[in-house]
Backbone as a printed PyTorch tensor [residue, N CA C, xyz], in Angstrom:
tensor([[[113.3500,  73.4090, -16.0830],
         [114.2480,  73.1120, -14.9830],
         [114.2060,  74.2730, -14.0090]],

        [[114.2700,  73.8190, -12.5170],
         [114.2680,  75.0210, -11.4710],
         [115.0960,  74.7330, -10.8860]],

        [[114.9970,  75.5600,  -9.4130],
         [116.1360,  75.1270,  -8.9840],
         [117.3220,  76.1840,  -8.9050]],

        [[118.1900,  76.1980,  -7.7190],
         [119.6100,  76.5610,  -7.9890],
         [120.9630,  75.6600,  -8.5860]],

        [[121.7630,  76.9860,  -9.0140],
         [122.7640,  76.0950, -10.3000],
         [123.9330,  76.6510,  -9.4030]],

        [[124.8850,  75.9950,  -9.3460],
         [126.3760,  76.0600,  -9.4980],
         [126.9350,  75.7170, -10.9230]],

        [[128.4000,  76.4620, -10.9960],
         [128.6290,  76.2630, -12.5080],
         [128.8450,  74.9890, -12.9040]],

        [[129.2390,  73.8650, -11.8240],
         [129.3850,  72.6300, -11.8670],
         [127.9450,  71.9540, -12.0810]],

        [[126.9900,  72.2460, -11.8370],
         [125.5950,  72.0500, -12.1740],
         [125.2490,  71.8950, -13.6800]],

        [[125.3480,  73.4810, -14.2240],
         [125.2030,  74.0570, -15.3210],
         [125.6420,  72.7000, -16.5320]],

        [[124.9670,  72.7540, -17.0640],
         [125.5070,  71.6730, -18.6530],
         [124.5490,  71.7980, -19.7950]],

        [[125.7620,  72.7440, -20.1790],
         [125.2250,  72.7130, -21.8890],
         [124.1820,  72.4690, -22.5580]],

        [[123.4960,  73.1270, -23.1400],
         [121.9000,  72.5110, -23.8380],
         [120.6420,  72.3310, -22.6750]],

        [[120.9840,  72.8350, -21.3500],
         [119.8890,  72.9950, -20.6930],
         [119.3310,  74.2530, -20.9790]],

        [[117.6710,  74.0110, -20.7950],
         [117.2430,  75.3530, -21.0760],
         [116.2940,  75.7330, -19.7930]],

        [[115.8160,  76.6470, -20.0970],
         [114.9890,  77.2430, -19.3420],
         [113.5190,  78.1200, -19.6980]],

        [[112.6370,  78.4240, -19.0910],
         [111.6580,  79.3110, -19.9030],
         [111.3700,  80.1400, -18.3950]],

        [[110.9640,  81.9380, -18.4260],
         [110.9150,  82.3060, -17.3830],
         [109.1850,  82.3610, -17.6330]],

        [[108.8330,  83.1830, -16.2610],
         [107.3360,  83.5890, -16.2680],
         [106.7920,  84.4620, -17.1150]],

        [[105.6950,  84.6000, -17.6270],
         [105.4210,  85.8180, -18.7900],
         [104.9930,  87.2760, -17.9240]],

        [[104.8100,  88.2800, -18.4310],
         [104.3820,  89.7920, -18.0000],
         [103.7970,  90.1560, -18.8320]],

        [[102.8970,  91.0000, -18.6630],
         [102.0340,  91.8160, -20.3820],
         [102.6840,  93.3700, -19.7200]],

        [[103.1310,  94.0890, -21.0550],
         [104.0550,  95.4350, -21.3460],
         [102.3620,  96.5000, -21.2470]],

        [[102.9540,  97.4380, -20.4230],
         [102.2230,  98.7300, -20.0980],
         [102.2310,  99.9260, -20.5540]],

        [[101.2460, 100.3110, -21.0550],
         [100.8280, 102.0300, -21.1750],
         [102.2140, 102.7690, -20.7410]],

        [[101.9780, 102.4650, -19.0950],
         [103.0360, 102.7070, -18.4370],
         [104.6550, 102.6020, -18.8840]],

        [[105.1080, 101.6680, -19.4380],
         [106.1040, 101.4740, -19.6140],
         [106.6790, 102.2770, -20.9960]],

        [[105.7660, 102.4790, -21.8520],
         [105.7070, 102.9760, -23.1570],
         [106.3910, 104.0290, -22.9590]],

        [[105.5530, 104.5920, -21.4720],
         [106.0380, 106.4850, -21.8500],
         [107.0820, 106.6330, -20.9070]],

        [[107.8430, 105.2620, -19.9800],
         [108.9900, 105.4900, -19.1580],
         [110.1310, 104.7680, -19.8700]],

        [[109.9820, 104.4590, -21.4670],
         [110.7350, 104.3210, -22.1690],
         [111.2440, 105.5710, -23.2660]],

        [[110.0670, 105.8260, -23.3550],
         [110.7170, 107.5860, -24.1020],
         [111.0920, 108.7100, -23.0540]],

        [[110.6570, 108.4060, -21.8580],
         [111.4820, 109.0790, -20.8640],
         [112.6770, 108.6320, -20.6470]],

        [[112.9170, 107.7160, -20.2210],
         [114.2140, 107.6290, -20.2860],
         [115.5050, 107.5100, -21.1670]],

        [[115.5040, 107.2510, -22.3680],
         [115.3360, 107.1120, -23.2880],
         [115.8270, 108.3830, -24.3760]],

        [[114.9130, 109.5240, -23.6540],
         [114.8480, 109.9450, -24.5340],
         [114.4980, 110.4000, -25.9310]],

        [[113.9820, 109.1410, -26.2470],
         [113.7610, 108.9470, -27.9140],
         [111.7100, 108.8600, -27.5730]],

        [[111.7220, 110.2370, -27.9760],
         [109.9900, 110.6080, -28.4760],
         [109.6680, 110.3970, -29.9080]],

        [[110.0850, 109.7660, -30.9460],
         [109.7100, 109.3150, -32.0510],
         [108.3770, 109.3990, -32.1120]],

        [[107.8340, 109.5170, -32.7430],
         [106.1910, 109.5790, -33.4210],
         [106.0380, 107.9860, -32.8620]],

        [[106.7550, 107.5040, -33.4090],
         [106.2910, 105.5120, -34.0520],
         [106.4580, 104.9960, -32.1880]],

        [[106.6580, 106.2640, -31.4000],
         [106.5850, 105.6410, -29.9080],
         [105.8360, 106.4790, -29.1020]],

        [[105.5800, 107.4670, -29.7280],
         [104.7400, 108.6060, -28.7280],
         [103.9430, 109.5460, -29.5730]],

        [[103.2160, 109.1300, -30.3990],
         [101.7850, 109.5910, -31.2090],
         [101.5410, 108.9990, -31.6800]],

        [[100.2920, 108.2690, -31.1890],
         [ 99.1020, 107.0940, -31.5200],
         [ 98.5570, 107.4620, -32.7930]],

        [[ 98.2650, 108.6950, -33.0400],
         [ 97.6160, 109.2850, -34.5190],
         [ 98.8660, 109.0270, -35.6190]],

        [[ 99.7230, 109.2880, -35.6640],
         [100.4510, 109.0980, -36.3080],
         [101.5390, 107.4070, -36.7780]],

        [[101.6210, 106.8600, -35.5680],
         [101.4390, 105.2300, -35.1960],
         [100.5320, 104.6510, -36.6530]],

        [[ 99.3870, 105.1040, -36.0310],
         [ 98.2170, 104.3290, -37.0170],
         [ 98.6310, 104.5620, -38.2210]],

        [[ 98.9310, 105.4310, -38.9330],
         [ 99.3890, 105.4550, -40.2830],
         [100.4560, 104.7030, -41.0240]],

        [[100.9780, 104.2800, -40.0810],
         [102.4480, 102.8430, -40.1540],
         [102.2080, 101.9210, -40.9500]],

        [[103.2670, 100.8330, -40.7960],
         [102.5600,  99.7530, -41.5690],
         [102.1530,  98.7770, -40.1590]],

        [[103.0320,  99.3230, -38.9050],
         [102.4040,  98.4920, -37.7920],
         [101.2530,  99.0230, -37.3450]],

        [[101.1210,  99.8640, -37.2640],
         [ 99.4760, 100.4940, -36.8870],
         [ 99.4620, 100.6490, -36.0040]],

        [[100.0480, 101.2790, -34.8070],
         [ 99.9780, 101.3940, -33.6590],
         [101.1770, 101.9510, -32.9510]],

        [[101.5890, 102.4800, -32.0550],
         [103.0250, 102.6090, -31.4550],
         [103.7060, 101.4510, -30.6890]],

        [[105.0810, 101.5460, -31.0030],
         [105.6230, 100.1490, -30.6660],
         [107.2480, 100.9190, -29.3700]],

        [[107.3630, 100.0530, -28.9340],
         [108.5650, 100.1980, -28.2390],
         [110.0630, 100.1660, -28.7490]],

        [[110.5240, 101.4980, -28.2030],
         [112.0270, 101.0070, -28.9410],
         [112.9980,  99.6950, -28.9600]],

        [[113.3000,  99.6070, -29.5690],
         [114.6090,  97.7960, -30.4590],
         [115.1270,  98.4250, -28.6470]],

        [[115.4190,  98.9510, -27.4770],
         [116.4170,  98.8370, -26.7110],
         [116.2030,  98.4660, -25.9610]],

        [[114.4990,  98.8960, -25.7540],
         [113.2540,  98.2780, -24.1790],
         [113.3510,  96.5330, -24.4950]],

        [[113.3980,  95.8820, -25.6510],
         [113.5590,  95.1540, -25.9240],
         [114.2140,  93.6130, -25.2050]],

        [[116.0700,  94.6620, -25.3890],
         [117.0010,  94.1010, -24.9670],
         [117.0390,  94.6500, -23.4510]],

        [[116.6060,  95.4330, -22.8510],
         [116.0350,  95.4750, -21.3610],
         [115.5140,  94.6720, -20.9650]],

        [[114.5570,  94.3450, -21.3900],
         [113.4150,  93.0480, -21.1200],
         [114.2150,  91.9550, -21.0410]],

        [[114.5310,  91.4160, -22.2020],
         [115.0330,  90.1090, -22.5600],
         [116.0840,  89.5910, -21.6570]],

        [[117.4100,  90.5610, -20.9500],
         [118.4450,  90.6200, -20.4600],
         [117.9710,  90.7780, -18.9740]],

        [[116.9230,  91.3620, -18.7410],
         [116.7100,  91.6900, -17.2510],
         [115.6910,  90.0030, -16.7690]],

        [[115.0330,  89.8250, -17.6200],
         [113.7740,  88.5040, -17.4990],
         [115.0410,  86.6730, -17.5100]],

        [[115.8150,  87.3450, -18.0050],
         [117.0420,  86.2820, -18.5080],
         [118.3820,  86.3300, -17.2050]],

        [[118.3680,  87.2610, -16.5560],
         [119.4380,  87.1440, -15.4300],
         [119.0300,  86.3150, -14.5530]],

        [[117.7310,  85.7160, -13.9180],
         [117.4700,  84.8470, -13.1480],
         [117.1250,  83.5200, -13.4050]],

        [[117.5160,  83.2660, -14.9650],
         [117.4310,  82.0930, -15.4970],
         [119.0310,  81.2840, -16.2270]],

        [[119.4470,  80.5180, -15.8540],
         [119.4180,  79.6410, -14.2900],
         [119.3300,  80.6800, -13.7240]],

        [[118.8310,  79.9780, -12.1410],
         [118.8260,  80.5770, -11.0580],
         [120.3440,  80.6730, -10.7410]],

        [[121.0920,  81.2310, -10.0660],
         [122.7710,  81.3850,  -9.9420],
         [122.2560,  82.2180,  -8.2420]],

        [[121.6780,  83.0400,  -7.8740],
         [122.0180,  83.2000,  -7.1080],
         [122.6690,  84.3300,  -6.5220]],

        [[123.2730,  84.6590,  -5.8880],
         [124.7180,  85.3560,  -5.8460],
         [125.7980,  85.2110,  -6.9340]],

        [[125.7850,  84.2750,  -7.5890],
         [126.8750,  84.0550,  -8.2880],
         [127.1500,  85.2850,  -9.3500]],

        [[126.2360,  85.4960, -10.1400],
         [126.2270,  86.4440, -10.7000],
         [127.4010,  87.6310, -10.6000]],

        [[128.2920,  88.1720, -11.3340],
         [129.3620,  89.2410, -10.7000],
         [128.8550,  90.1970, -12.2090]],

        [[128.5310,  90.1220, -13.3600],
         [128.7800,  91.1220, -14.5810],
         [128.3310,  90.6330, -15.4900]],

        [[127.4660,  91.1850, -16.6590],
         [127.7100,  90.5280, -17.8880],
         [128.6810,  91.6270, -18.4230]],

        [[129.1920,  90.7600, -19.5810],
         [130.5450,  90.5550, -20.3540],
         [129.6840,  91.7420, -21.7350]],

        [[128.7150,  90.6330, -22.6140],
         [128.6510,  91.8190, -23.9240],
         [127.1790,  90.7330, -23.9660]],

        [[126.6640,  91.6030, -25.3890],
         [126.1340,  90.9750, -26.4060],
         [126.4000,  90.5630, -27.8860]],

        [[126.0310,  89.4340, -28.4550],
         [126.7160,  88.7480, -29.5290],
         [125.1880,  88.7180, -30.2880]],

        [[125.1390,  88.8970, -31.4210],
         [124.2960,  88.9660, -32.4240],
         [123.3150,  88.5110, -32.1330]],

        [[122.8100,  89.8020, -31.5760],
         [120.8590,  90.3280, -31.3080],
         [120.5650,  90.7040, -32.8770]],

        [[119.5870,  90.3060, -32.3700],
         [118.6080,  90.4080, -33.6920],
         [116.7200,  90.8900, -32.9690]],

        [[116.6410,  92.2420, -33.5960],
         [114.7620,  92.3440, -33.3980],
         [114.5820,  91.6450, -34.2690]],

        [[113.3410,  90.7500, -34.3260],
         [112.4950,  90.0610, -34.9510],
         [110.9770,  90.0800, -35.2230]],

        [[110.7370,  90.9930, -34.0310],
         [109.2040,  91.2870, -34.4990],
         [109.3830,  92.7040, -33.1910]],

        [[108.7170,  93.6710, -33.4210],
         [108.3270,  94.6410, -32.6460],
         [106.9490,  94.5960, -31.4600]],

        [[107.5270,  95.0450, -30.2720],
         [106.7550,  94.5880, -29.1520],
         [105.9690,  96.3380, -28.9240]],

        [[104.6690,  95.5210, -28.1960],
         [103.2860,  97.1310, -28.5330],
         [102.8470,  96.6330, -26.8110]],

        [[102.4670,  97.5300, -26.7160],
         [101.4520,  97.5010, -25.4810],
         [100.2100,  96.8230, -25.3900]],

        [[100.7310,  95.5850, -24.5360],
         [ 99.6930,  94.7580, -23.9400],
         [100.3410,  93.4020, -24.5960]],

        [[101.4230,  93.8800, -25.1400],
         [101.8340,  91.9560, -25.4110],
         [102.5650,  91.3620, -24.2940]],

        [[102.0220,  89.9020, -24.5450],
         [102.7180,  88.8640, -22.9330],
         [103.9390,  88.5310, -23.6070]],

        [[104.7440,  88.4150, -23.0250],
         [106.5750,  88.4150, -23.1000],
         [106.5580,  87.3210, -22.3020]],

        [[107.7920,  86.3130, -22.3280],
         [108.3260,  85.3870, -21.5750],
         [110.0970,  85.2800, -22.1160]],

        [[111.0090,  84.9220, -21.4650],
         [112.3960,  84.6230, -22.0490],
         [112.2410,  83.1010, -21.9910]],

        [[113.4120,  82.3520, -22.7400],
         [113.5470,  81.5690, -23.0930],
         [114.6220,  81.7520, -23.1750]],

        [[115.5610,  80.1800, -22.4440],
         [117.0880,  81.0830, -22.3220],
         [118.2220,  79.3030, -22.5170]],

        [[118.8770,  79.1090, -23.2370],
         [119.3910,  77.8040, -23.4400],
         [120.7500,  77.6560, -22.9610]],

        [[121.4920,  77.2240, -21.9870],
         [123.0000,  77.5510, -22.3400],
         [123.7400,  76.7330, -23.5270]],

        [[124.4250,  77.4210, -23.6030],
         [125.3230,  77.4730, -24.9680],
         [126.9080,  77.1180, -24.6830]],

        [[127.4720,  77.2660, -23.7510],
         [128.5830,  77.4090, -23.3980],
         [129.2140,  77.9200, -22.1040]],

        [[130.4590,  76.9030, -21.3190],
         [130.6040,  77.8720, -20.2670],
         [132.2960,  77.4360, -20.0900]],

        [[132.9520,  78.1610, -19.2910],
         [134.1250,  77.6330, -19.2820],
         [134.5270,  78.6100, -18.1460]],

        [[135.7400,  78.3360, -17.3720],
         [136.6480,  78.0460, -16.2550],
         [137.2390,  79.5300, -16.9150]],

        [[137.3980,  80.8080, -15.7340],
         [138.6540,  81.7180, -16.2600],
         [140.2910,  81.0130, -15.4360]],

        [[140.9890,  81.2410, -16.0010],
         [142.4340,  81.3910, -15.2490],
         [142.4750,  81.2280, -14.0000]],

        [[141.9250,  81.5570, -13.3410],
         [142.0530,  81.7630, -12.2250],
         [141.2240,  81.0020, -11.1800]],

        [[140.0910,  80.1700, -11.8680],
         [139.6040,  79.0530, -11.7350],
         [138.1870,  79.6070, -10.6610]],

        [[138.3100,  80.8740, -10.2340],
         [137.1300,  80.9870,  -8.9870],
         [136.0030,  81.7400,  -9.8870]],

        [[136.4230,  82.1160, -10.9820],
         [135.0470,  83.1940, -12.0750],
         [135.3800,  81.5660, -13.2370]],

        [[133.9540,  81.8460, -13.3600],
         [133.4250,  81.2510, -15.0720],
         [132.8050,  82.1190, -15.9460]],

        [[132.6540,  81.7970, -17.3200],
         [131.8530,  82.6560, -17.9210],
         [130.8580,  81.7320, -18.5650]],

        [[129.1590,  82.0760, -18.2630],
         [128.3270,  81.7470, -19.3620],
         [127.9180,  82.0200, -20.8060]],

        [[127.7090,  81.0030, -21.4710],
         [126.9710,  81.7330, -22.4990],
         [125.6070,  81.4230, -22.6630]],

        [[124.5950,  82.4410, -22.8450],
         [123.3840,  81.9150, -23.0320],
         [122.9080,  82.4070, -24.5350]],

        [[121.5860,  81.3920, -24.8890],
         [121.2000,  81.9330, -26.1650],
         [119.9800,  82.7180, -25.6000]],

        [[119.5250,  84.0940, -25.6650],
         [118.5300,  84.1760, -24.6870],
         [116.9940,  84.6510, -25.9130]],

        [[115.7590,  84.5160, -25.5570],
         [115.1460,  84.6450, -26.6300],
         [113.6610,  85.2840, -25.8960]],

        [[113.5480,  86.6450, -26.5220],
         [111.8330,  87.3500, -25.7710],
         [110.7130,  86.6340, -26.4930]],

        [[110.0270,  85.9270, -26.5700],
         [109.0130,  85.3910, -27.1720],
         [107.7310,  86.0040, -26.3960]],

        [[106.7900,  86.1070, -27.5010],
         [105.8100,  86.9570, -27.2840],
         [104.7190,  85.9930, -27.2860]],

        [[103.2290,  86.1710, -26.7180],
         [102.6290,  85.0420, -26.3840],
         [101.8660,  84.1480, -27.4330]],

        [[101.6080,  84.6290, -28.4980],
         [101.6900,  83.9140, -29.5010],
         [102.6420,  83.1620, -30.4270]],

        [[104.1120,  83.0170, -29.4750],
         [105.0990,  82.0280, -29.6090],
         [105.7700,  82.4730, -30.5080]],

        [[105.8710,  83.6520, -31.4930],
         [107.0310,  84.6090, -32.0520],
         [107.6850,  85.1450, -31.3960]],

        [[108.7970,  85.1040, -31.7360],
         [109.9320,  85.7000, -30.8250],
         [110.2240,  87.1740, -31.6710]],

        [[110.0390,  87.6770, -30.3310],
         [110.3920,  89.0760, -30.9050],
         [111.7900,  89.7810, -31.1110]],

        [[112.5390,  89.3440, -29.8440],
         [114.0300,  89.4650, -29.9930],
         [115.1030,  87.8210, -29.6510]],

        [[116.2060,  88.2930, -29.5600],
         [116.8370,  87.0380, -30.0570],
         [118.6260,  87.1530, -29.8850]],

        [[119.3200,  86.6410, -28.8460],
         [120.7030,  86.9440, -29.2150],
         [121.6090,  85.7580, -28.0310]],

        [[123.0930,  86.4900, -27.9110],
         [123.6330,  85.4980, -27.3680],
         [123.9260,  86.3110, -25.9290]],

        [[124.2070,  86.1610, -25.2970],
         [124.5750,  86.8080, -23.6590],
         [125.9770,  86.1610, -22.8160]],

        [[127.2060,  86.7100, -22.6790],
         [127.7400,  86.4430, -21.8660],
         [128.0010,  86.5840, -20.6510]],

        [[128.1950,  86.0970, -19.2050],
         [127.9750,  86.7670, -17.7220],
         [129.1790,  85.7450, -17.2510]],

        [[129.5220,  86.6960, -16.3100],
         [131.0380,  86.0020, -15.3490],
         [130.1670,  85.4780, -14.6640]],

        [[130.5570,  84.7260, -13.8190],
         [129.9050,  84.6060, -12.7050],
         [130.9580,  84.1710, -11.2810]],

        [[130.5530,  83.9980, -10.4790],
         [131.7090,  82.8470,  -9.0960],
         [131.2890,  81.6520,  -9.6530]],

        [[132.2660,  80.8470,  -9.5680],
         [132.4530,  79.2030,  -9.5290],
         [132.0050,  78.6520,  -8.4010]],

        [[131.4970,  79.1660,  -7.0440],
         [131.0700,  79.2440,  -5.9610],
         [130.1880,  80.4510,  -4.9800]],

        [[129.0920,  80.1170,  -4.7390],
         [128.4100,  80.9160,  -3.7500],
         [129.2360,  81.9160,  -2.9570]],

        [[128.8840,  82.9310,  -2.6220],
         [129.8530,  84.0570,  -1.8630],
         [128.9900,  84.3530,  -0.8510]],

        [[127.8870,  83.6510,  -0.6880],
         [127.1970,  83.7640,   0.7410],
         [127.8020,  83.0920,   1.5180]],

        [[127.4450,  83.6390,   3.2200],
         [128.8230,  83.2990,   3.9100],
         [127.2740,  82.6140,   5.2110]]])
């Protein structure tokens, strides 16, 4: 499904799938930069290899970066968008390496009306699947959003 959504649009059990990307060299080492976290198992290939994955892999957080950033434009919303709320039981499922193709996969789950009737909140199930159709990560996502466009 494409397209722009209003929350009145939106219904339950629609899903979505975004475009895929393949993960970079690049990204590897602007994840332990930022990050912080120089672990061997992310930043020494010699030592990588001795794993049981064999190689260096990206931290469980680049992960939920990916998944959450590839997943905000699915539905399309728009402007609507104001915050996400939290995450609800993520789960890694397989560890992502350099040069794998990623795509999200994103279902809604739930949405409902706040108080005040002009914010809603979504729920999505959102899911990183890797291009051989394992999903690598996996969880639930909540986001406010407007009940209406705020473009004027």
């Amino acid at each position: 499904m494409t397209g722009m959504h209003t929350f009145d649009t939106l219904e339950v059990g629609m899903t979505w799938r975004g475009p895929a990307r393949t993960l970079t060299e690049a990204e590897l080492a602007w994840s332990c930069m930022t990050s912080g976290d120089w672990h061997p198992i992310h930043a020494d290939a010699s030592f990588a290899a001795t794993t049981a994955a064999g190689q260096r892999m990206f931290q469980g957080s680049y992960g939920i970066h990916l998944a959450l950033g590839m997943a905000t434009h699915l539905p399309e919303l728009g402007d609507a968008v104001i915050a996400a709320l939290g995450l609800n039981e993520w789960n890694f499922r397989a560890p992502l390496f350099v040069n794998d193709t990623v795509h999200a996969e994103v279902e809604l789950t739930g949405k409902r009306e706040t108080r005040d009737g002009a914010r809603a909140v979504i729920e999505r199930r959102v899911r990183l699947v890797k291009s051989g159709g394992g999903i690598a990560h996996e969880g639930q996502i909540s986001t406010l959003i407007h009940r209406r466009s705020t473009a004027t």
